[in-house]
Amino acid sequence: MSNDEDYVYDDDSGEWMTAAELAARQSAANTVEVRDAVGNLLADGDQVTLIKDLEVKGAGQTLKQGTLIKSIRLTGDAQEIDCKYPGIKGLVLRAEFVRKR
């Protein structure tokens, strides 16, 4: 660490640290971990499989257990994932009903 770095006071921890350290700590605090039914960490683009039959409200159809959902997108909510599935627009699933493939 060089001596010409700016130090800032972090109100949350009560410590002095470099601006880069504070920015890294704040960005880590803003990330949401989304985990599937068995605890695997999910990320954008993952493929998931349904672990139970789910009735899709408004679409009038049921997605069966074992259905593969390709290329999920995280929403910023720890329990919701955005999905694309043929014939269903704007499908949002709860992470507790899927397993990472």
PDB file of C-alpha atoms in Angstrom:
ATOM      1  CA  MET A   1       0.000   0.000   0.000  1.00  0.00           C
ATOM      2  CA  SER A   2       1.422   3.394  -0.928  1.00  0.00           C
ATOM      3  CA  ASN A   3       1.332   6.476   1.276  1.00  0.00           C
ATOM      4  CA  ASP A   4      -0.504   8.672  -1.253  1.00  0.00           C
ATOM      5  CA  GLU A   5      -3.870   6.849  -0.998  1.00  0.00           C
ATOM      6  CA  ASP A   6      -6.859   8.719   0.438  1.00  0.00           C
ATOM      7  CA  TYR A   7      -8.174   7.393   3.729  1.00  0.00           C
ATOM      8  CA  VAL A   8     -11.846   7.710   4.591  1.00  0.00           C
ATOM      9  CA  TYR A   9     -13.772   7.042   7.784  1.00  0.00           C
ATOM     10  CA  ASP A  10     -16.332   4.225   7.593  1.00  0.00           C
ATOM     11  CA  ASP A  11     -19.300   5.111   9.823  1.00  0.00           C
ATOM     12  CA  ASP A  12     -20.560   1.510   9.901  1.00  0.00           C
ATOM     13  CA  SER A  13     -17.373  -0.103  11.202  1.00  0.00           C
ATOM     14  CA  GLY A  14     -15.826   2.940  12.898  1.00  0.00           C
ATOM     15  CA  GLU A  15     -12.535   2.364  11.056  1.00  0.00           C
ATOM     16  CA  TRP A  16     -10.285   4.398   8.785  1.00  0.00           C
ATOM     17  CA  MET A  17      -9.576   2.655   5.472  1.00  0.00           C
ATOM     18  CA  THR A  18      -8.590   3.456   1.927  1.00  0.00           C
ATOM     19  CA  ALA A  19     -11.306   4.636  -0.433  1.00  0.00           C
ATOM     20  CA  ALA A  20     -10.811   1.483  -2.531  1.00  0.00           C
ATOM     21  CA  GLU A  21     -11.318  -0.785   0.497  1.00  0.00           C
ATOM     22  CA  LEU A  22     -14.486   1.083   1.465  1.00  0.00           C
ATOM     23  CA  ALA A  23     -15.887   0.849  -2.084  1.00  0.00           C
ATOM     24  CA  ALA A  24     -15.170  -2.907  -2.191  1.00  0.00           C
ATOM     25  CA  ARG A  25     -16.832  -3.441   1.185  1.00  0.00           C
ATOM     26  CA  GLN A  26     -19.941  -1.483   0.150  1.00  0.00           C
ATOM     27  CA  SER A  27     -20.328  -3.321  -3.172  1.00  0.00           C
ATOM     28  CA  ALA A  28     -20.024  -6.679  -1.385  1.00  0.00           C
ATOM     29  CA  ALA A  29     -22.744  -5.610   1.048  1.00  0.00           C
ATOM     30  CA  ASN A  30     -25.083  -4.690  -1.835  1.00  0.00           C
ATOM     31  CA  THR A  31     -24.878  -8.069  -3.593  1.00  0.00           C
ATOM     32  CA  VAL A  32     -27.641 -10.557  -2.926  1.00  0.00           C
ATOM     33  CA  GLU A  33     -26.881 -14.271  -2.821  1.00  0.00           C
ATOM     34  CA  VAL A  34     -29.574 -16.397  -4.437  1.00  0.00           C
ATOM     35  CA  ARG A  35     -29.515 -20.077  -3.521  1.00  0.00           C
ATOM     36  CA  ASP A  36     -31.564 -22.943  -4.936  1.00  0.00           C
ATOM     37  CA  ALA A  37     -33.535 -25.539  -2.953  1.00  0.00           C
ATOM     38  CA  VAL A  38     -30.403 -27.489  -1.971  1.00  0.00           C
ATOM     39  CA  GLY A  39     -28.182 -24.486  -1.249  1.00  0.00           C
ATOM     40  CA  ASN A  40     -26.274 -24.078  -4.533  1.00  0.00           C
ATOM     41  CA  LEU A  41     -25.397 -20.496  -5.412  1.00  0.00           C
ATOM     42  CA  LEU A  42     -27.256 -19.305  -8.541  1.00  0.00           C
ATOM     43  CA  ALA A  43     -25.941 -16.812 -11.103  1.00  0.00           C
ATOM     44  CA  ASP A  44     -27.238 -15.141 -14.262  1.00  0.00           C
ATOM     45  CA  GLY A  45     -27.337 -17.587 -17.171  1.00  0.00           C
ATOM     46  CA  ASP A  46     -27.577 -20.760 -15.063  1.00  0.00           C
ATOM     47  CA  GLN A  47     -29.877 -23.621 -16.023  1.00  0.00           C
ATOM     48  CA  VAL A  48     -32.278 -24.875 -13.369  1.00  0.00           C
ATOM     49  CA  THR A  49     -34.713 -27.771 -13.030  1.00  0.00           C
ATOM     50  CA  LEU A  50     -38.047 -27.595 -11.208  1.00  0.00           C
ATOM     51  CA  ILE A  51     -38.239 -29.787  -8.105  1.00  0.00           C
ATOM     52  CA  LYS A  52     -42.066 -29.879  -7.992  1.00  0.00           C
ATOM     53  CA  ASP A  53     -45.087 -29.229 -10.210  1.00  0.00           C
ATOM     54  CA  LEU A  54     -45.925 -25.512 -10.292  1.00  0.00           C
ATOM     55  CA  GLU A  55     -49.226 -24.040 -11.449  1.00  0.00           C
ATOM     56  CA  VAL A  56     -48.524 -20.823 -13.366  1.00  0.00           C
ATOM     57  CA  LYS A  57     -51.075 -18.184 -12.452  1.00  0.00           C
ATOM     58  CA  GLY A  58     -52.477 -16.311 -15.450  1.00  0.00           C
ATOM     59  CA  ALA A  59     -51.047 -18.754 -17.984  1.00  0.00           C
ATOM     60  CA  GLY A  60     -53.489 -21.578 -17.325  1.00  0.00           C
ATOM     61  CA  GLN A  61     -50.829 -24.247 -17.396  1.00  0.00           C
ATOM     62  CA  THR A  62     -48.712 -26.284 -15.012  1.00  0.00           C
ATOM     63  CA  LEU A  63     -44.951 -26.658 -15.242  1.00  0.00           C
ATOM     64  CA  LYS A  64     -44.080 -30.244 -14.340  1.00  0.00           C
ATOM     65  CA  GLN A  65     -41.364 -31.431 -11.978  1.00  0.00           C
ATOM     66  CA  GLY A  66     -38.108 -31.931 -13.899  1.00  0.00           C
ATOM     67  CA  THR A  67     -38.808 -29.126 -16.404  1.00  0.00           C
ATOM     68  CA  LEU A  68     -35.555 -27.488 -17.529  1.00  0.00           C
ATOM     69  CA  ILE A  69     -35.440 -23.695 -17.439  1.00  0.00           C
ATOM     70  CA  LYS A  70     -32.528 -22.264 -19.432  1.00  0.00           C
ATOM     71  CA  SER A  71     -30.681 -19.024 -18.862  1.00  0.00           C
ATOM     72  CA  ILE A  72     -32.166 -17.567 -15.666  1.00  0.00           C
ATOM     73  CA  ARG A  73     -31.692 -13.947 -14.628  1.00  0.00           C
ATOM     74  CA  LEU A  74     -31.360 -12.761 -11.031  1.00  0.00           C
ATOM     75  CA  THR A  75     -33.727 -10.000  -9.956  1.00  0.00           C
ATOM     76  CA  GLY A  76     -31.960  -8.575  -6.906  1.00  0.00           C
ATOM     77  CA  ASP A  77     -34.403 -10.394  -4.623  1.00  0.00           C
ATOM     78  CA  ALA A  78     -32.904 -13.297  -2.668  1.00  0.00           C
ATOM     79  CA  GLN A  79     -35.841 -15.600  -3.506  1.00  0.00           C
ATOM     80  CA  GLU A  80     -36.985 -14.640  -7.021  1.00  0.00           C
ATOM     81  CA  ILE A  81     -35.469 -15.476 -10.401  1.00  0.00           C
ATOM     82  CA  ASP A  82     -36.629 -14.235 -13.799  1.00  0.00           C
ATOM     83  CA  CYS A  83     -37.019 -16.947 -16.443  1.00  0.00           C
ATOM     84  CA  LYS A  84     -37.954 -17.419 -20.067  1.00  0.00           C
ATOM     85  CA  TYR A  85     -40.161 -20.335 -20.986  1.00  0.00           C
ATOM     86  CA  PRO A  86     -41.984 -20.952 -24.293  1.00  0.00           C
ATOM     87  CA  GLY A  87     -45.599 -19.819 -24.099  1.00  0.00           C
ATOM     88  CA  ILE A  88     -45.251 -17.965 -20.782  1.00  0.00           C
ATOM     89  CA  LYS A  89     -44.314 -14.293 -20.728  1.00  0.00           C
ATOM     90  CA  GLY A  90     -42.667 -12.733 -17.670  1.00  0.00           C
ATOM     91  CA  LEU A  91     -42.172 -15.944 -15.700  1.00  0.00           C
ATOM     92  CA  VAL A  92     -40.763 -15.381 -12.201  1.00  0.00           C
ATOM     93  CA  LEU A  93     -39.976 -18.413 -10.067  1.00  0.00           C
ATOM     94  CA  ARG A  94     -39.071 -18.717  -6.412  1.00  0.00           C
ATOM     95  CA  ALA A  95     -35.577 -20.097  -5.864  1.00  0.00           C
ATOM     96  CA  GLU A  96     -36.888 -22.623  -3.318  1.00  0.00           C
ATOM     97  CA  PHE A  97     -38.620 -24.556  -6.160  1.00  0.00           C
ATOM     98  CA  VAL A  98     -35.575 -24.995  -8.429  1.00  0.00           C
ATOM     99  CA  ARG A  99     -32.306 -26.924  -8.405  1.00  0.00           C
ATOM    100  CA  LYS A 100     -29.195 -25.845 -10.301  1.00  0.00           C
ATOM    101  CA  ARG A 101     -28.368 -28.140 -13.185  1.00  0.00           C
TER     102      ARG A 101
END
